[in-house]
Structures are given as C-alpha cells and as structure tokens.
Amino acid sequence: MTKDKEPIVKSFHFVCLMIIIVGTRIQFSDGSEFAVDKSKRGLIHVPKDLPLKTKVLDMSQNYIAELQVSDMSFLSELKVLRLSHNRIQLLDLSVFKFNQDLEYLDLSHNQLQKISCYPIVSFRHLDLSFNDFKALPICKEFGNLSQLNFLGLSAMKLQKLDLLPVAHLHLSYILLDLRNYYIKENETESLQILNANTLHLVFHPTSLFSIQVNISVNTLGCLQLTNIKLNDDNCQVFIKFLSELTRGPTLLNFTLNHIETTWKCLVRVFQFLWPKPVEYLNIYNLTIIESICEEDFTYSKTTLKALKIEHITNQVFLFSQTALYTVFSEMNIMMLTISDTPFIHMLCPHAPSTFKFLNFTQNVFTDSIFEKCSTLVKLETLVLQKNGLKDLFKVGLMTKDMPSLEILDVSWNSLESGRHKENCTWVESIVVLNLSSNMLTDSVFRCLPPRIKVLDLHSNKIKSIPKQVVKLEALQELNVAFNSLTDLPGCGSFSSLSVLIIDHNSVSHPSADFFQSCQKMRSIKAGDNPFQCTCELREFVKNIDQVSSEVVEGWPDSYKCDYPESYRGTLLKDFQMSELSCNITLLIITIVATMLVLAVTVTSLCIYLDLPWYLRMVCQWTQTRRRARNIPLEELQRNLQFHAFISYSEHDSAWVKNELVPYLEKEDIQICLHERNFVPGKSIVENIINCIEKSYKSIFVLSPNFVQSEWCHYELYFAHHNLFHEGSNNLILILLEPIPQNSIPNKYHKLKALMTQWTYLQWPKEKSKRGLFWANIRAAFNMKLTLVTENNDVKS
C-alpha cells in the first residue's frame, strides 16, 4: 500500500530527529570501502596493523585505557572514530593533531575526568557525554569549531558561563549528561545556552528528580528529558525546572523519555504545558504509580497539536477507568497517539471533538470501541492496529458517525467477515482502509466502503475475488499479498485500479488478458508465486515482457517457474514453448496439411509408378495362390506339364513361331503358348498364372515391342513372383532387339531391375553366332525332367 495520507502535520519529534541526523551525518563517497570494525574485541590498545587508508574506525566496547599520538598518527585519512564504552581516563586532544580530516569523535561512556585542549577545527560531532567530569569540559579552542553540529558533555556542577566559548556556534544538538549532577539543598545554579536547536538532558535513572538549576536557552526548538522520576512531593520541583526551559517562543517539541510518575503529577505536567508554545508532546516509556483518581483538568486554549504516548506501564490495578480515559478523550488537540498500553477502552468525547488523528496501536480495544460515538466529527485518521477487534461489520458501524474519516487502519486484529447477512454500513468518506493481517476471507469484498481508493488486505485468508463484487470504481491501489489467490483479478470491478500487489499467493495460471483489462495499471507486484510454466502462461509472459520494468516490480528475478519439475526455478522471461505445441488450431492445421502433402505425394507416386497396376497383380496372384492351396494333393502332382512358358509380344510372334519354338520342340522341350494352351472360359490373368505354375521355366522374349505390351508385363510380374515363391531359377531372358533404358516406363521397374541384375541371352543378327545362342538355350534345359501330362502319362 502507498503511504497513508499524512495528518495535518507529523509529530515534531521527527523534525528534531531529522535535525540530529542531518547535523551529525558525515557523507563519504567511499566510506564503507575503508571502514574497520574493531568493536567488542577485548582490545586494551589501538591495533598497529590498521590499514593506512582507514576512514571509519569503530573501537567501541573494548578495554582501551589511554590514547597515544602514535596510535593515531598513521591514520591520516581518518574521518570517523568511535571509542565509546572503553576505560579512558585522560585525554590529550593533541593525539589527533595528525588527523586533520577527523570529523566524528565519540568518547562517550568512558571514565574521563580531564581533557587537555588542542586546536582541532575539523570536528562536526564531538561526544564527551557519560564521563566523570566535575565541570563541563569546554576548551576555548572549541570556539573555532565552526562546523560543529553535535556536542555531548557531562558535569557534576554547572556554572552560568560554562558554554560561553561555544555560545556563538549554531549547534544542532547539545547533549548534557547530568546523571552525577549534585548540589546542596536550597542552592541554585544556572546555565545559559545561547543557541541550540535540540537540547537533551539526561538525569539519574533511579533518583527522584531534585535538580534545581536554571537553564535558559535563547532559541530552542526541541527539548528532550530522559530519566524523570516523580511523585506528588517533587512534582512542583520538576515543573519549576521546566518553567525556564519552556519560556522561549521557539520551543515546539517536548519529549520525555523513561518517566515514572503518579497520575496526579502527570495531569499537573499536562496542565502546566497546556498554555505553553509547545506543539508536540511525546512521552516514551511512561510508568504510572501509586493511584489513579479523578483529577480536574482545564482544557484552556492551547497551541498543542499532538500528544504521543508510547509504552505505558500501569502499576495501579484498581482504579476508575473513567478517571483515566476522560483526561485523554476530552483533550482539545488535533492528534492523539496512545500505543503499546494496557488500555481496554477509550471514551467517546462528550462534545464535538477537535481530534483529526487518533492512534491507539497495540492496546486491547474490542469491537465496542467508539460504538454509537457521534462526536468525532472532525476525525480524519483512525489507527486501531494490534487490538482485539473481531467483527468487521461492527467496525463499519463504528465509522457511521465519523463524517470526516478518510483513513482507517485496523490491521493486525482478529477481524472476520461474513458473520452478518445484512450489508455492511460504512461512512462514505473513507478512502484508505488497512485490513491486513486479519482472518478475512473472500466475503470481505462484499463489506467494503464504496468510495475506497487504497485497500490493504495482505496476510489474510482470501482465496478468490468473487465476480459479484460491489463495484469499487474509485479503487486505485490494492494489496492482496500473502493470501491464497490463484489468479490475477481483472479490473472489471476495479476500473480505476493502478497499483496491484499480489506477490506470495498461489497464482499459477495468471490471466493472459490481465493487462488488456487493466489499462490504468502503473505498478504491479506479482512475483514469488508458484507459476505453472505451461502453454497457458506464454501469452501472459509475452504481455508482461512488453510492459515497462518500472511497472512490473521485481521482474524478472521474482517471477520463476514452479511446475513442471523440469522448469522449476527458471525465470519466466527464459521460459519458451513453441507456437505449434501450444496452439491446438495450428497443430490441427499442420497435421491436416502434412497429411494432405503426404496424400498428394503418395498419389503422385502411385500415378508415376502405376501402383494400381501392381495392386491388381498382387490381388490376382494372391487369389490364385489361395485356390492352389485348396486343390487336393493328387491334383497338385499334375501341375508341372511344360518345360517352358514363352511370353512375347504379338509383334515378335513371327520370330517365336519360326525360330524359337521349332528349335525347342526339335529338342523335345514341351512349350506352353498362350494361343494353344490357354483354357477357354478362364480369364487371361488366370490362364497366365496357371501356365506359369505348370511350366518349369518361363522364357521372356524382350524387345521394344515387349516393353509396350501390358500383358507381357503381367506375365513377367507373375513369373518373377513365382521365382521368389518357389525359390528356383526359372527365368530365361532373351533379348531379341536392344531396348533403350529410357524407353522402359517407370512403372515397369521390375523389368529395369531384371535387365540390370539378371543374365540374359541376346539374339545375334549374324548367323555365325547363333550356334552359341542355341547352345546356351540347350544348357538352360540340360536336365532330366519328368512331366505329368493331362492323362497322367509320365514322360522323361
């Protein structure tokens, strides 16, 4: 959540603190690079092995008893030296004569009783407080410290002109340790401080306040008193002591630290300060003792704007609650803070109150606080953090009569929502609401102020933001970190949302259209969620990568994959998945396109290689083989009837009938020719297959005419199949005329293969060479055959 709306003015205590910080801070561009920490080392002297370029040296909380020139002389660049909480008793400032850049020297909490002066003009911060000086250790040389901002001193006695050497300096902060201050009863001392923005006086922590010294300051902005122990008897002594200090018109901020007092004395102190020019009164660590009774308090006109009390210890257990609470509830100031106290309640002012800011952090208030309270009409900011609130509905009712309330902080309670069926009632003026660290669930979104601009719901039990949310059109900032949300809420119900904090939830699949729905988004913090790096996340990563790094806080280091295991720890910006694996439509289109390409390719190959032709051949062959398996064994024995089946083109029939067949039959070789051996009534394909089956060999007369004959290729195909089926060498190829390779169609690839892999006989044109040709033919049939004829005659 962004910074809460500022009250009219912040506590002036912070103004003084800033003065201290600005006044004592020393800026170095490379100080951390040459800083040496030797604190809590049990040292009894300054080490000699320190780096020569040391600029910041911390030797606090050791046992060093003295300082020598040789201890410091080699550290010529030293700027900061901390020697607090050691055992140094004597100090000669000349030990720092070679440390011309020394600006910060802390010698507090030692045993110093005396110092020897030396003109060093570089000090900005000089702390000699909490030592054993009898008188203020002021050297006349201190008057040359023109840059001095902080001066810490100790003393048992005070004299009016002790600070005269530094009276002309404009000091930001003077710390006077008066723990050991002592003066005889009925004696009075005085001290004049001409210029100081902040004066801090520290008294003895256990002794009753009894100091009667007149300290006057010409210009004083902040006054701090530490260790004040009061009772009804010495209360007036304390008030008298304050009279001189609070006289000046410039004192705006007054702070009491560690004060123990009776309730009666505390009220008297309030009454004393009421007409003073003090605007901001701060009390830290207040202990109330003895009794709490009703005290009269006159709320006269006051310049006091703010009262802050932090950490009250109440040692009075039986008392009137009204006596205590009335004093605070009726104060005519703008800002009241009472935190870290055992207060169980706070009364509603009797008349319309001037309160604009109320802070009751860490009390034990219940839901009945300010119930039916109609007098807080000017209240703008109410902080009820860390109390005992339980019912959000009742909190809403509490605000009903606070027409000016803009900021409400009820974080760190035990608030629950959804207990009541009726609608929640809120004052419409609330614009900032802090409901963090409670026990709220999804139902809280049905119980919110309608005009809220800043809403903090971190550290609750919210799992989702219901779609039926009352439209919070003014909501600009939403903090739902450390819940159990599973998705980024869109801006449908939050049309003005510009800041979203949703880290440390259970967001695994953030909506891809989040940035489209939240056009006004200027800051989003969604890291440290268990992102599932799957396809659904790609679009979100793409969108978030296009947004300025100033908008997406923690990007990319806080945005990591949690699932799947292989991606765990991977930055979302490095997570990648292909478009094809994530886009179903594209994947289907790709598959269909691939199948179409494959189909076109197969179809083209089929056309190019005439695959249907081969399929028909396979089918015929398969059918014939199936019929052959069904023929009885005695019939199978009659299958081999011819020595050879001759396949040729009709254009080559003259050579076959005049040359080849006469010669083979002269050699007593039985020939199967289609024109005389095909069985009428059967298909040509079946006759071809039967003839090849009944012949020992198949003779193919190859020529350009053969290539152009489809039937010849049928016969060659079946004969080739028979070759592999029978496992015999049954093919005889005769090349009647040369056949150019490019003249053989691609679909007849078996013929191409046979001509390149099979030995064939070529018919010679010269008659003188034909004898060798016929000899090779005879050699191919050079075996004794037993043929089974149709009449079962056996022929050798």
Coordinates of N, CA and C in Angstrom, one line a residue, residues 387-536:
N387 N -5.1 -4.6 18.1 CA -6.1 -4.6 19.2 C -6.8 -5.9 19.2
G388 N -8.0 -5.9 19.8 CA -8.8 -7.2 19.9 C -10.1 -7.1 19.1
L389 N -10.1 -6.4 17.9 CA -11.2 -6.3 17.1 C -11.5 -7.7 16.4
K390 N -12.8 -8.1 16.3 CA -13.1 -9.4 15.7 C -14.1 -9.3 14.6
D391 N -15.0 -8.3 14.6 CA -16.2 -8.3 13.7 C -16.1 -7.1 12.8
L392 N -15.8 -7.3 11.5 CA -15.7 -6.3 10.5 C -17.0 -5.5 10.4
F393 N -18.1 -6.1 10.5 CA -19.4 -5.5 10.4 C -19.5 -4.4 11.5
K394 N -19.1 -4.7 12.7 CA -19.2 -3.7 13.8 C -18.2 -2.6 13.6
V395 N -17.0 -2.9 13.0 CA -16.1 -1.8 12.7 C -16.7 -0.8 11.7
G396 N -17.4 -1.4 10.7 CA -18.1 -0.5 9.8 C -19.1 0.4 10.4
L397 N -19.9 -0.2 11.4 CA -20.9 0.6 12.1 C -20.2 1.7 12.9
M398 N -19.0 1.4 13.5 CA -18.3 2.4 14.3 C -18.0 3.6 13.5
T399 N -17.8 3.5 12.2 CA -17.4 4.7 11.4 C -18.6 5.5 10.9
K400 N -19.8 4.9 11.1 CA -21.0 5.5 10.6 C -21.2 7.0 10.9
D401 N -20.8 7.4 12.1 CA -21.0 8.7 12.6 C -19.7 9.5 12.6
M402 N -18.8 9.1 11.8 CA -17.5 9.9 11.6 C -17.4 10.4 10.2
P403 N -18.1 11.5 9.9 CA -18.3 12.0 8.6 C -17.1 12.5 7.9
S404 N -16.0 12.7 8.6 CA -14.7 13.2 8.0 C -13.7 12.2 7.9
L405 N -14.0 11.0 8.3 CA -13.0 9.9 8.4 C -12.5 9.5 7.0
E406 N -11.2 9.6 6.7 CA -10.7 9.2 5.4 C -9.8 8.0 5.5
I407 N -9.0 7.9 6.6 CA -8.0 6.8 6.7 C -8.4 6.0 7.9
L408 N -8.5 4.6 7.7 CA -8.8 3.7 8.8 C -7.8 2.5 8.8
D409 N -7.1 2.3 9.9 CA -6.2 1.2 9.9 C -6.6 0.3 11.1
V410 N -7.1 -0.9 10.7 CA -7.5 -1.9 11.7 C -6.7 -3.2 11.4
S411 N -5.5 -3.1 11.0 CA -4.6 -4.2 10.7 C -4.2 -4.9 12.0
W412 N -3.7 -6.1 11.9 CA -3.2 -6.9 13.0 C -4.3 -7.1 14.1
N413 N -5.5 -7.4 13.7 CA -6.5 -7.8 14.7 C -6.9 -9.2 14.4
S414 N -8.1 -9.5 14.8 CA -8.7 -10.9 14.5 C -10.0 -10.7 13.8
L415 N -10.0 -9.8 12.9 CA -11.3 -9.5 12.1 C -11.7 -10.6 11.2
E416 N -13.0 -10.9 11.2 CA -13.6 -11.8 10.3 C -14.8 -11.1 9.6
S417 N -15.1 -11.6 8.4 CA -16.2 -11.1 7.6 C -17.2 -12.2 7.4
G418 N -18.4 -11.8 7.0 CA -19.4 -12.8 6.6 C -20.2 -13.3 7.8
R419 N -20.1 -12.7 9.0 CA -20.9 -13.2 10.1 C -22.3 -12.7 10.0
H420 N -22.5 -11.6 9.3 CA -23.8 -11.0 9.2 C -24.3 -11.1 7.7
K421 N -25.6 -11.3 7.6 CA -26.2 -11.4 6.2 C -26.5 -10.0 5.7
E422 N -26.8 -9.1 6.5 CA -27.1 -7.7 6.0 C -25.9 -7.0 5.5
N423 N -26.1 -6.0 4.7 CA -25.0 -5.3 4.1 C -24.2 -4.5 5.2
C424 N -22.9 -4.3 5.0 CA -22.1 -3.5 5.9 C -22.4 -2.1 5.7
T425 N -22.3 -1.4 6.8 CA -22.5 0.1 6.8 C -21.2 0.8 7.1
W426 N -20.8 1.6 6.1 CA -19.5 2.4 6.3 C -19.8 3.9 6.0
V427 N -19.0 4.7 6.6 CA -19.1 6.1 6.3 C -18.5 6.2 4.9
E428 N -19.1 7.0 4.0 CA -18.7 7.1 2.6 C -17.4 7.8 2.4
S429 N -16.9 8.5 3.4 CA -15.7 9.4 3.3 C -14.4 8.6 3.3
I430 N -14.4 7.3 3.7 CA -13.2 6.5 3.8 C -12.6 6.3 2.4
V431 N -11.3 6.6 2.3 CA -10.6 6.4 1.0 C -9.4 5.5 1.2
V432 N -8.9 5.3 2.4 CA -7.8 4.4 2.7 C -8.2 3.5 3.8
L433 N -8.1 2.2 3.5 CA -8.5 1.2 4.5 C -7.5 0.1 4.6
N434 N -6.9 -0.1 5.8 CA -5.9 -1.1 6.0 C -6.5 -2.3 6.8
L435 N -6.8 -3.4 6.2 CA -7.3 -4.6 6.8 C -6.4 -5.8 6.8
S436 N -5.1 -5.5 6.7 CA -4.1 -6.5 6.6 C -3.9 -7.3 7.9
S437 N -3.4 -8.5 7.8 CA -3.0 -9.3 9.0 C -4.2 -9.6 9.8
N438 N -5.3 -10.0 9.2 CA -6.5 -10.4 10.0 C -6.9 -11.8 9.6
M439 N -8.2 -12.2 9.7 CA -8.7 -13.5 9.3 C -9.8 -13.4 8.3
L440 N -9.6 -12.5 7.4 CA -10.7 -12.2 6.4 C -10.6 -13.2 5.3
T441 N -11.8 -13.5 4.7 CA -11.9 -14.4 3.6 C -12.5 -13.7 2.4
D442 N -13.0 -14.4 1.4 CA -13.5 -13.8 0.2 C -14.7 -12.9 0.4
S443 N -15.4 -13.1 1.5 CA -16.6 -12.3 1.7 C -16.3 -10.9 2.1
V444 N -15.0 -10.6 2.4 CA -14.7 -9.2 2.7 C -15.0 -8.2 1.6
F445 N -15.0 -8.7 0.3 CA -15.2 -7.9 -0.8 C -16.7 -7.4 -0.9
R446 N -17.5 -8.0 -0.1 CA -18.9 -7.6 0.0 C -19.2 -6.7 1.2
C447 N -18.1 -6.3 1.8 CA -18.2 -5.5 3.0 C -17.1 -4.4 3.0
L448 N -17.1 -3.5 2.0 CA -16.1 -2.5 1.9 C -16.7 -1.2 1.6
P449 N -16.0 -0.1 2.1 CA -16.5 1.2 1.8 C -16.6 1.5 0.3
P450 N -17.7 2.1 -0.2 CA -17.9 2.2 -1.6 C -16.9 3.1 -2.4
R451 N -16.4 4.1 -1.7 CA -15.5 5.1 -2.4 C -14.0 4.9 -2.0
I452 N -13.7 3.7 -1.6 CA -12.3 3.5 -1.2 C -11.4 3.6 -2.3
K453 N -10.2 4.2 -2.1 CA -9.1 4.3 -3.1 C -7.9 3.4 -2.9
V454 N -7.6 3.2 -1.6 CA -6.4 2.4 -1.2 C -6.9 1.3 -0.3
L455 N -6.7 0.1 -0.6 CA -7.2 -1.1 0.2 C -6.0 -2.0 0.4
D456 N -5.7 -2.3 1.7 CA -4.6 -3.2 2.0 C -5.3 -4.5 2.7
L457 N -5.1 -5.6 2.0 CA -5.7 -6.9 2.5 C -4.6 -8.0 2.6
H458 N -3.4 -7.6 2.7 CA -2.4 -8.6 2.7 C -2.4 -9.4 4.0
S459 N -1.9 -10.6 3.9 CA -1.8 -11.6 5.0 C -3.2 -11.8 5.6
N460 N -4.1 -12.3 4.8 CA -5.4 -12.8 5.2 C -5.7 -14.2 4.7
K461 N -6.9 -14.6 4.6 CA -7.2 -15.9 4.1 C -8.1 -15.9 2.9
I462 N -7.8 -15.0 2.0 CA -8.6 -14.8 0.8 C -8.1 -15.8 -0.3
K463 N -9.0 -16.5 -0.9 CA -8.7 -17.5 -2.0 C -9.1 -17.0 -3.3
S464 N -10.1 -16.1 -3.4 CA -10.5 -15.6 -4.7 C -11.3 -14.3 -4.5
I465 N -11.4 -13.5 -5.5 CA -12.2 -12.3 -5.5 C -13.5 -12.6 -6.2
P466 N -14.6 -12.7 -5.5 CA -15.9 -13.0 -6.2 C -16.2 -12.1 -7.3
K467 N -16.9 -12.7 -8.3 CA -17.3 -12.0 -9.5 C -18.4 -11.0 -9.2
Q468 N -19.2 -11.3 -8.2 CA -20.3 -10.5 -7.8 C -19.8 -9.4 -6.8
V469 N -18.7 -8.8 -7.0 CA -18.1 -7.8 -6.1 C -18.9 -6.5 -6.3
V470 N -19.2 -5.8 -5.2 CA -19.7 -4.5 -5.4 C -18.7 -3.6 -6.1
K471 N -19.1 -3.0 -7.2 CA -18.1 -2.3 -8.0 C -17.4 -1.2 -7.2
L472 N -16.1 -1.3 -7.1 CA -15.3 -0.3 -6.4 C -14.6 0.5 -7.4
E473 N -15.4 1.4 -8.0 CA -14.9 2.2 -9.2 C -13.8 3.2 -8.8
A474 N -13.7 3.5 -7.6 CA -12.7 4.5 -7.2 C -11.4 3.8 -6.7
L475 N -11.4 2.5 -6.6 CA -10.2 1.8 -6.0 C -9.0 2.0 -7.0
Q476 N -7.9 2.5 -6.4 CA -6.7 2.7 -7.2 C -5.6 1.8 -6.8
E477 N -5.5 1.4 -5.5 CA -4.4 0.6 -5.0 C -5.0 -0.6 -4.2
L478 N -4.5 -1.8 -4.6 CA -5.0 -3.0 -3.9 C -3.8 -3.9 -3.5
N479 N -3.7 -4.2 -2.3 CA -2.6 -5.1 -1.8 C -3.3 -6.4 -1.2
V480 N -3.1 -7.4 -1.9 CA -3.6 -8.7 -1.5 C -2.5 -9.8 -1.4
A481 N -1.3 -9.3 -1.1 CA -0.1 -10.2 -1.0 C -0.3 -11.2 0.2
F482 N 0.4 -12.3 0.2 CA 0.3 -13.3 1.3 C -1.1 -13.8 1.6
N483 N -1.8 -14.1 0.5 CA -3.1 -14.8 0.7 C -3.0 -16.1 -0.1
S484 N -4.2 -16.6 -0.6 CA -4.2 -17.8 -1.3 C -4.9 -17.7 -2.7
L485 N -4.7 -16.5 -3.3 CA -5.3 -16.2 -4.6 C -4.7 -17.1 -5.6
T486 N -5.5 -17.5 -6.6 CA -5.0 -18.4 -7.7 C -4.9 -17.7 -9.0
D487 N -5.4 -16.4 -9.1 CA -5.4 -15.7 -10.3 C -5.3 -14.2 -10.1
L488 N -4.8 -13.5 -11.1 CA -4.8 -12.1 -11.0 C -6.2 -11.5 -11.2
P489 N -6.7 -10.7 -10.3 CA -8.0 -10.2 -10.5 C -8.0 -9.2 -11.7
G490 N -9.0 -9.3 -12.5 CA -9.1 -8.3 -13.6 C -9.7 -7.0 -13.1
C491 N -9.8 -6.1 -13.9 CA -10.2 -4.7 -13.5 C -11.7 -4.5 -13.8
G492 N -12.4 -5.5 -14.0 CA -13.8 -5.3 -14.3 C -14.6 -4.6 -13.2
S493 N -14.3 -5.0 -12.0 CA -15.0 -4.3 -10.8 C -14.1 -3.2 -10.3
F494 N -12.9 -3.1 -10.7 CA -12.0 -2.0 -10.3 C -11.5 -1.2 -11.4
S495 N -12.3 -0.4 -12.0 CA -12.0 0.2 -13.3 C -10.9 1.3 -13.1
S496 N -10.6 1.7 -11.9 CA -9.5 2.7 -11.7 C -8.2 2.1 -11.2
L497 N -8.2 0.8 -11.0 CA -7.0 0.2 -10.4 C -5.7 0.5 -11.1
S498 N -4.7 1.0 -10.4 CA -3.4 1.4 -11.0 C -2.3 0.7 -10.3
V499 N -2.5 0.3 -9.0 CA -1.4 -0.4 -8.3 C -2.0 -1.7 -7.7
L500 N -1.3 -2.8 -8.0 CA -1.7 -4.1 -7.5 C -0.5 -4.8 -6.9
I501 N -0.7 -5.3 -5.7 CA 0.4 -6.1 -5.0 C -0.2 -7.4 -4.7
I502 N 0.3 -8.5 -5.4 CA -0.3 -9.8 -5.2 C 0.7 -10.9 -5.2
D503 N 1.9 -10.5 -4.7 CA 3.0 -11.5 -4.5 C 2.7 -12.4 -3.4
H504 N 3.4 -13.6 -3.3 CA 3.3 -14.6 -2.3 C 1.9 -15.1 -2.2
N505 N 1.3 -15.5 -3.3 CA 0.0 -16.1 -3.3 C 0.1 -17.5 -3.9
S506 N -1.0 -18.0 -4.5 CA -1.0 -19.3 -5.2 C -1.3 -19.1 -6.7
V507 N -0.9 -18.0 -7.3 CA -1.2 -17.7 -8.7 C -0.3 -18.6 -9.5
S508 N -1.0 -19.5 -10.3 CA -0.2 -20.5 -11.1 C -0.5 -20.2 -12.6
H509 N -1.7 -19.8 -13.0 CA -2.0 -19.5 -14.3 C -2.7 -18.1 -14.5
P510 N -1.9 -17.1 -14.4 CA -2.4 -15.7 -14.4 C -3.1 -15.5 -15.8
S511 N -4.2 -14.7 -15.8 CA -5.0 -14.5 -17.0 C -4.1 -13.7 -18.0
A512 N -4.2 -14.2 -19.2 CA -3.4 -13.6 -20.3 C -3.9 -12.2 -20.6
D513 N -5.2 -11.9 -20.4 CA -5.8 -10.7 -20.7 C -5.8 -9.7 -19.6
F514 N -5.0 -9.9 -18.6 CA -5.0 -9.1 -17.4 C -4.6 -7.6 -17.8
F515 N -3.6 -7.5 -18.6 CA -3.1 -6.1 -18.9 C -4.1 -5.4 -19.8
Q516 N -4.8 -6.2 -20.6 CA -5.8 -5.6 -21.5 C -7.0 -5.1 -20.7
S517 N -7.3 -5.8 -19.6 CA -8.5 -5.3 -18.8 C -8.1 -4.2 -17.8
C518 N -6.8 -4.1 -17.5 CA -6.3 -3.1 -16.6 C -5.4 -2.1 -17.3
Q519 N -6.0 -1.2 -18.0 CA -5.3 -0.3 -18.9 C -4.6 0.8 -18.0
K520 N -5.1 1.1 -16.8 CA -4.5 2.1 -16.0 C -3.4 1.7 -15.1
M521 N -3.0 0.4 -15.2 CA -2.0 -0.2 -14.3 C -0.6 0.5 -14.5
R522 N -0.1 1.1 -13.3 CA 1.2 1.7 -13.4 C 2.2 1.0 -12.4
S523 N 1.7 0.0 -11.7 CA 2.6 -0.8 -10.8 C 1.9 -2.1 -10.4
I524 N 2.6 -3.2 -10.7 CA 2.1 -4.5 -10.3 C 3.3 -5.3 -9.7
K525 N 3.0 -5.9 -8.6 CA 4.0 -6.7 -7.9 C 3.4 -8.1 -7.7
A526 N 3.8 -9.1 -8.6 CA 3.1 -10.4 -8.6 C 4.2 -11.5 -8.5
G527 N 5.4 -11.2 -8.1 CA 6.4 -12.2 -8.0 C 6.2 -13.2 -6.9
D528 N 7.1 -14.2 -6.8 CA 7.0 -15.2 -5.7 C 5.7 -15.9 -5.6
N529 N 5.2 -16.3 -6.8 CA 4.0 -17.1 -6.9 C 4.4 -18.4 -7.6
P530 N 3.7 -19.5 -7.4 CA 4.0 -20.8 -8.0 C 3.6 -21.0 -9.4
F531 N 4.2 -20.2 -10.3 CA 3.8 -20.2 -11.7 C 4.0 -21.6 -12.3
Q532 N 2.9 -22.0 -13.1 CA 3.0 -23.3 -13.8 C 3.3 -22.9 -15.3
C533 N 4.5 -23.3 -15.7 CA 5.0 -22.9 -17.0 C 4.5 -23.9 -18.0
T534 N 3.3 -23.6 -18.5 CA 2.7 -24.4 -19.5 C 2.2 -23.4 -20.6
C535 N 1.5 -24.0 -21.6 CA 1.1 -23.2 -22.7 C 0.3 -21.9 -22.3
E536 N -0.5 -22.1 -21.3 CA -1.4 -21.0 -20.9 C -0.6 -19.8 -20.4

